[in-house]
Amino acid sequence: MQILGIETSCDETAVGIVGDRHPRIRASLVLSQLAEHERFGGIVPEVAARAHLAHLDRLVSRALAAAGIGWDSLDGIAATGGPGLIGGVMVGMMLAKSVALARGLPFLAVNHLEGHALTARLTDDVPFPFLLLLVSGGHCQLLVVEGVGRYRRLGTTVDDAAGECFDKGAKLLGLGFPGGPAIERAAAEGDAARFPLPRPLKGRPGCDFSFSGLKTALRETVAARGGTAALSSRDVADLAAGLQAAIGESLVERTTHAIRKFRQRHPAGSHLVVAGGVAANRALRAALSGLAARNDLAFVAPPPELCTDNGAMIAWAGLERLKAGLVDGLDFAPRPRWPLDPDAPRATGAGVKA
């Protein structure tokens, strides 16, 4: 069985082809839009959608060629159906629907977050159930992954995501975009203890996250030193290291709480997984690996190239959904918001302080 997957939810145009035999990934091509968005200091939705439209057809052809197959070798077409920037999601879904209709193939609308969630099964055959820390530019959640399409949310961010905190922090420090890799590079030369940045929600019960107060504390620290232009290279390195440490410690503490809840519900559960763009951060991987070891859990983090948005994860989620009989109609409507756990209560930031 082989599935073609299309990912266009944000600022990367990606196509992947996966199968259910090793090697599973037959092709995975990602076209970055960094050059289009860098001058704006962030992602512009209309620019992203137009870039997807301009490049997607050619990328699909290249993926088929890289896999050495033709359309007749495919068993289904998967595309991100949300959540994400609606214009980009529409571009990918319309192409996938058109191919599915023309070739008589099953169409699979994949939740972008489910693509990240199931990547550990693509790379490491992680069994259900497992505990997942899903951490990216737009999302920060702790979930119990009980099966395909079956997710129980233990915690989420009440304001900003960790990836957004990295991006805004990098902008404050004059490090450019995207912020996560820039902060990690600068932090490698810094002293994380020099500037006392807060650890949001530290010591509080529960598994929710908050990063708005941390962003504010960083902004005030930069302002107190005369603003971004007045920072020395040492200041930048130390602030980057302090920010990375604060984010990492917050993620580890909240995940510690989630492990207890996971064990109560699934005492035989054996894996802690981290996924999403921020999961590529080496310091975070090391901290979570240590946390897993202390709690007798196996730790899995996909390769960095499969942490950021990619088509292979969408193809794999589509394959898992097809095997489970979860095929979608061509009338599926793109969803800018699409929670993995629709029964989870809405997050609120009431009373949250750094």
CSV table of C-alpha atoms in Angstrom, one decimal, residues 78-322:
chain,number,residue,atom,x,y,z
A,78,ALA,CA,-4.0,12.3,1.7
A,79,ALA,CA,-3.9,16.1,2.3
A,80,THR,CA,-3.9,18.3,5.4
A,81,GLY,CA,-7.5,19.4,6.0
A,82,GLY,CA,-6.6,21.7,8.9
A,83,PRO,CA,-5.8,23.2,11.2
A,84,GLY,CA,-3.8,25.9,9.5
A,85,LEU,CA,-3.9,28.9,7.3
A,86,ILE,CA,-7.1,28.4,5.4
A,87,GLY,CA,-5.8,29.6,2.0
A,88,GLY,CA,-2.9,27.2,2.0
A,89,VAL,CA,-5.0,24.3,3.3
A,90,MET,CA,-7.5,24.9,0.4
A,91,VAL,CA,-4.7,24.7,-2.2
A,92,GLY,CA,-3.5,21.3,-1.0
A,93,MET,CA,-6.9,19.8,-0.5
A,94,MET,CA,-8.2,20.9,-3.9
A,95,LEU,CA,-5.3,19.2,-5.7
A,96,ALA,CA,-5.7,16.1,-3.6
A,97,LYS,CA,-9.5,15.9,-4.3
A,98,SER,CA,-8.9,16.5,-8.0
A,99,VAL,CA,-6.4,13.6,-8.2
A,100,ALA,CA,-8.6,11.3,-6.1
A,101,LEU,CA,-11.6,12.0,-8.3
A,102,ALA,CA,-9.7,11.6,-11.6
A,103,ARG,CA,-7.9,8.4,-10.6
A,104,GLY,CA,-10.7,6.9,-8.6
A,105,LEU,CA,-8.6,6.8,-5.4
A,106,PRO,CA,-9.7,7.2,-1.7
A,107,PHE,CA,-9.3,10.7,-0.4
A,108,LEU,CA,-8.0,11.2,3.1
A,109,ALA,CA,-8.3,14.5,5.0
A,110,VAL,CA,-5.6,14.5,7.7
A,111,ASN,CA,-5.6,16.6,10.8
A,112,HIS,CA,-2.1,18.3,10.6
A,113,LEU,CA,-1.7,17.6,14.3
A,114,GLU,CA,-2.4,13.9,13.8
A,115,GLY,CA,0.3,13.9,11.2
A,116,HIS,CA,2.8,15.0,13.9
A,117,ALA,CA,1.3,12.7,16.4
A,118,LEU,CA,1.7,9.5,14.4
A,119,THR,CA,5.2,10.3,13.0
A,120,ALA,CA,6.7,8.2,15.9
A,121,ARG,CA,4.9,5.2,14.5
A,122,LEU,CA,6.3,5.9,11.0
A,123,THR,CA,9.9,6.0,12.3
A,124,ASP,CA,9.9,3.8,15.4
A,125,ASP,CA,6.7,1.6,15.4
A,126,VAL,CA,5.6,3.1,18.8
A,127,PRO,CA,2.7,1.1,20.1
A,128,PHE,CA,-0.6,2.6,21.3
A,129,PRO,CA,-1.1,4.1,23.8
A,130,PHE,CA,1.7,6.6,24.2
A,131,LEU,CA,2.1,10.0,25.8
A,132,LEU,CA,2.8,12.8,23.3
A,133,LEU,CA,4.2,16.3,23.8
A,134,LEU,CA,3.2,18.1,20.7
A,135,VAL,CA,5.1,21.4,20.6
A,136,SER,CA,5.4,23.8,17.6
A,137,GLY,CA,5.0,27.4,16.5
A,138,GLY,CA,1.2,27.3,16.8
A,139,HIS,CA,0.5,24.4,19.2
A,140,CYS,CA,1.6,23.2,22.6
A,141,GLN,CA,-0.3,20.2,23.9
A,142,LEU,CA,0.1,17.1,26.0
A,143,LEU,CA,-2.0,14.2,24.7
A,144,VAL,CA,-2.6,10.5,25.3
A,145,VAL,CA,-2.5,8.9,21.9
A,146,GLU,CA,-4.8,5.9,22.3
A,147,GLY,CA,-5.3,5.0,18.6
A,148,VAL,CA,-5.8,6.4,15.1
A,149,GLY,CA,-8.3,9.2,15.6
A,150,ARG,CA,-8.4,8.7,19.4
A,151,TYR,CA,-6.8,11.4,21.4
A,152,ARG,CA,-7.2,12.6,25.0
A,153,ARG,CA,-5.8,16.0,25.8
A,154,LEU,CA,-4.2,16.4,29.2
A,155,GLY,CA,-3.0,20.0,28.8
A,156,THR,CA,-2.6,22.8,26.3
A,157,THR,CA,-1.3,26.4,26.2
A,158,VAL,CA,-3.6,29.0,27.7
A,159,ASP,CA,-2.0,31.7,25.7
A,160,ASP,CA,1.0,31.4,23.4
A,161,ALA,CA,2.8,28.3,22.1
A,162,ALA,CA,6.4,27.5,22.8
A,163,GLY,CA,7.4,28.0,19.2
A,164,GLU,CA,5.8,31.4,19.1
A,165,CYS,CA,7.8,32.3,22.2
A,166,PHE,CA,11.0,31.2,20.4
A,167,ASP,CA,10.0,33.3,17.3
A,168,LYS,CA,9.1,36.4,19.3
A,169,GLY,CA,12.2,36.0,21.5
A,170,ALA,CA,14.5,35.8,18.4
A,171,LYS,CA,12.9,39.0,17.0
A,172,LEU,CA,13.5,40.8,20.3
A,173,LEU,CA,17.1,39.7,20.3
A,174,GLY,CA,17.6,40.7,16.6
A,175,LEU,CA,18.3,37.1,15.6
A,176,GLY,CA,15.8,36.9,12.7
A,177,PHE,CA,13.3,34.3,11.5
A,178,PRO,CA,12.6,31.4,12.1
A,179,GLY,CA,13.3,31.9,15.8
A,180,GLY,CA,13.7,28.4,17.1
A,181,PRO,CA,17.0,27.5,15.3
A,182,ALA,CA,18.3,31.1,15.7
A,183,ILE,CA,17.8,30.9,19.5
A,184,GLU,CA,19.4,27.5,19.7
A,185,ARG,CA,22.5,28.6,17.8
A,186,ALA,CA,22.9,31.7,20.0
A,187,ALA,CA,22.2,29.8,23.2
A,188,ALA,CA,25.1,27.5,22.5
A,189,GLU,CA,27.5,30.3,23.5
A,190,GLY,CA,25.4,31.7,26.3
A,191,ASP,CA,25.1,31.6,30.1
A,192,ALA,CA,21.5,30.6,30.9
A,193,ALA,CA,21.8,31.7,34.5
A,194,ARG,CA,22.8,35.3,33.9
A,195,PHE,CA,19.3,36.7,33.4
A,196,PRO,CA,16.6,35.5,35.8
A,197,LEU,CA,13.7,34.7,33.5
A,198,PRO,CA,10.5,33.2,35.0
A,199,ARG,CA,9.3,29.6,34.6
A,200,PRO,CA,5.5,30.1,33.9
A,201,LEU,CA,3.1,28.1,36.1
A,202,LYS,CA,6.0,26.5,38.0
A,203,GLY,CA,4.7,24.6,41.0
A,204,ARG,CA,1.1,24.7,39.9
A,205,PRO,CA,-0.9,21.5,39.4
A,206,GLY,CA,-2.1,20.4,36.0
A,207,CYS,CA,-0.6,20.0,32.5
A,208,ASP,CA,-1.4,23.4,30.9
A,209,PHE,CA,1.2,25.7,29.6
A,210,SER,CA,1.7,29.5,29.5
A,211,PHE,CA,4.4,31.5,27.7
A,212,SER,CA,3.0,35.0,27.4
A,213,GLY,CA,4.5,36.1,30.7
A,214,LEU,CA,7.9,34.7,29.7
A,215,LYS,CA,7.8,36.8,26.5
A,216,THR,CA,6.9,39.9,28.5
A,217,ALA,CA,9.8,39.3,30.9
A,218,LEU,CA,12.2,39.0,28.0
A,219,ARG,CA,10.9,42.2,26.4
A,220,GLU,CA,11.3,44.1,29.7
A,221,THR,CA,14.8,42.7,30.2
A,222,VAL,CA,15.8,43.8,26.7
A,223,ALA,CA,14.2,47.3,27.3
A,224,ALA,CA,16.0,47.7,30.6
A,225,ARG,CA,19.3,47.3,28.7
A,226,GLY,CA,18.5,50.0,26.2
A,227,GLY,CA,16.6,47.9,23.6
A,228,THR,CA,17.6,45.4,20.9
A,229,ALA,CA,20.2,47.7,19.2
A,230,ALA,CA,22.0,48.2,22.5
A,231,LEU,CA,22.5,44.5,23.3
A,232,SER,CA,26.1,43.2,23.1
A,233,SER,CA,26.8,39.8,21.5
A,234,ARG,CA,27.3,38.4,25.0
A,235,ASP,CA,23.9,39.8,26.1
A,236,VAL,CA,22.2,38.2,23.1
A,237,ALA,CA,23.8,34.8,23.8
A,238,ASP,CA,23.0,34.8,27.5
A,239,LEU,CA,19.4,35.9,26.9
A,240,ALA,CA,18.9,33.3,24.2
A,241,ALA,CA,20.3,30.7,26.6
A,242,GLY,CA,18.1,31.9,29.4
A,243,LEU,CA,15.0,31.8,27.2
A,244,GLN,CA,15.7,28.4,25.9
A,245,ALA,CA,16.3,27.1,29.4
A,246,ALA,CA,13.0,28.7,30.7
A,247,ILE,CA,11.0,27.2,27.9
A,248,GLY,CA,12.6,23.8,28.3
A,249,GLU,CA,12.1,23.6,32.0
A,250,SER,CA,8.5,24.6,31.7
A,251,LEU,CA,7.8,21.9,29.1
A,252,VAL,CA,9.6,19.3,31.3
A,253,GLU,CA,7.7,20.2,34.4
A,254,ARG,CA,4.3,20.1,32.8
A,255,THR,CA,5.2,16.8,31.1
A,256,THR,CA,6.1,15.4,34.5
A,257,HIS,CA,2.6,16.0,35.6
A,258,ALA,CA,1.2,14.4,32.5
A,259,ILE,CA,3.3,11.3,33.0
A,260,ARG,CA,1.5,10.7,36.3
A,261,LYS,CA,-1.9,11.1,34.7
A,262,PHE,CA,-0.9,8.9,31.8
A,263,ARG,CA,0.3,6.1,34.1
A,264,GLN,CA,-2.9,6.3,36.1
A,265,ARG,CA,-5.0,5.7,33.0
A,266,HIS,CA,-2.6,3.4,31.1
A,267,PRO,CA,-0.2,1.7,33.6
A,268,ALA,CA,1.2,-0.4,30.7
A,269,GLY,CA,2.0,2.6,28.6
A,270,SER,CA,5.7,2.5,27.7
A,271,HIS,CA,6.6,5.6,25.6
A,272,LEU,CA,7.0,9.3,25.8
A,273,VAL,CA,7.1,11.0,22.4
A,274,VAL,CA,7.9,14.6,21.4
A,275,ALA,CA,6.8,15.9,18.0
A,276,GLY,CA,6.4,19.2,16.2
A,277,GLY,CA,8.8,21.8,15.1
A,278,VAL,CA,10.2,22.6,18.5
A,279,ALA,CA,11.0,18.9,19.0
A,280,ALA,CA,14.0,19.5,16.8
A,281,ASN,CA,15.6,21.5,19.6
A,282,ARG,CA,18.5,19.4,20.9
A,283,ALA,CA,18.5,20.8,24.5
A,284,LEU,CA,14.8,19.9,24.8
A,285,ARG,CA,15.3,16.4,23.4
A,286,ALA,CA,18.1,15.8,26.0
A,287,ALA,CA,15.9,17.1,28.9
A,288,LEU,CA,12.9,15.0,27.9
A,289,SER,CA,15.1,11.9,27.3
A,290,GLY,CA,16.3,12.3,30.9
A,291,LEU,CA,12.7,12.7,32.1
A,292,ALA,CA,11.6,9.6,30.3
A,293,ALA,CA,14.5,7.6,31.7
A,294,ARG,CA,13.7,8.7,35.3
A,295,ASN,CA,10.2,7.4,34.8
A,296,ASP,CA,11.0,4.1,33.1
A,297,LEU,CA,9.6,5.2,29.7
A,298,ALA,CA,11.2,4.8,26.3
A,299,PHE,CA,11.8,8.2,24.7
A,300,VAL,CA,11.2,8.8,21.0
A,301,ALA,CA,11.8,12.0,19.0
A,302,PRO,CA,11.6,11.7,15.2
A,303,PRO,CA,14.5,12.9,13.1
A,304,PRO,CA,14.6,16.7,12.9
A,305,GLU,CA,13.5,16.7,9.3
A,306,LEU,CA,10.3,14.9,10.3
A,307,CYS,CA,9.6,17.3,13.2
A,308,THR,CA,9.0,20.3,11.0
A,309,ASP,CA,6.1,20.2,8.6
A,310,ASN,CA,6.5,17.6,5.9
A,311,GLY,CA,4.4,15.5,3.4
A,312,ALA,CA,5.6,12.1,4.7
A,313,MET,CA,3.8,12.5,8.0
A,314,ILE,CA,0.6,13.4,6.2
A,315,ALA,CA,1.0,10.4,3.9
A,316,TRP,CA,1.6,8.1,6.9
A,317,ALA,CA,-1.4,9.4,8.8
A,318,GLY,CA,-3.4,8.9,5.6
A,319,LEU,CA,-2.2,5.3,5.4
A,320,GLU,CA,-3.1,4.6,9.0
A,321,ARG,CA,-6.5,6.1,8.5
A,322,LEU,CA,-7.1,4.2,5.3
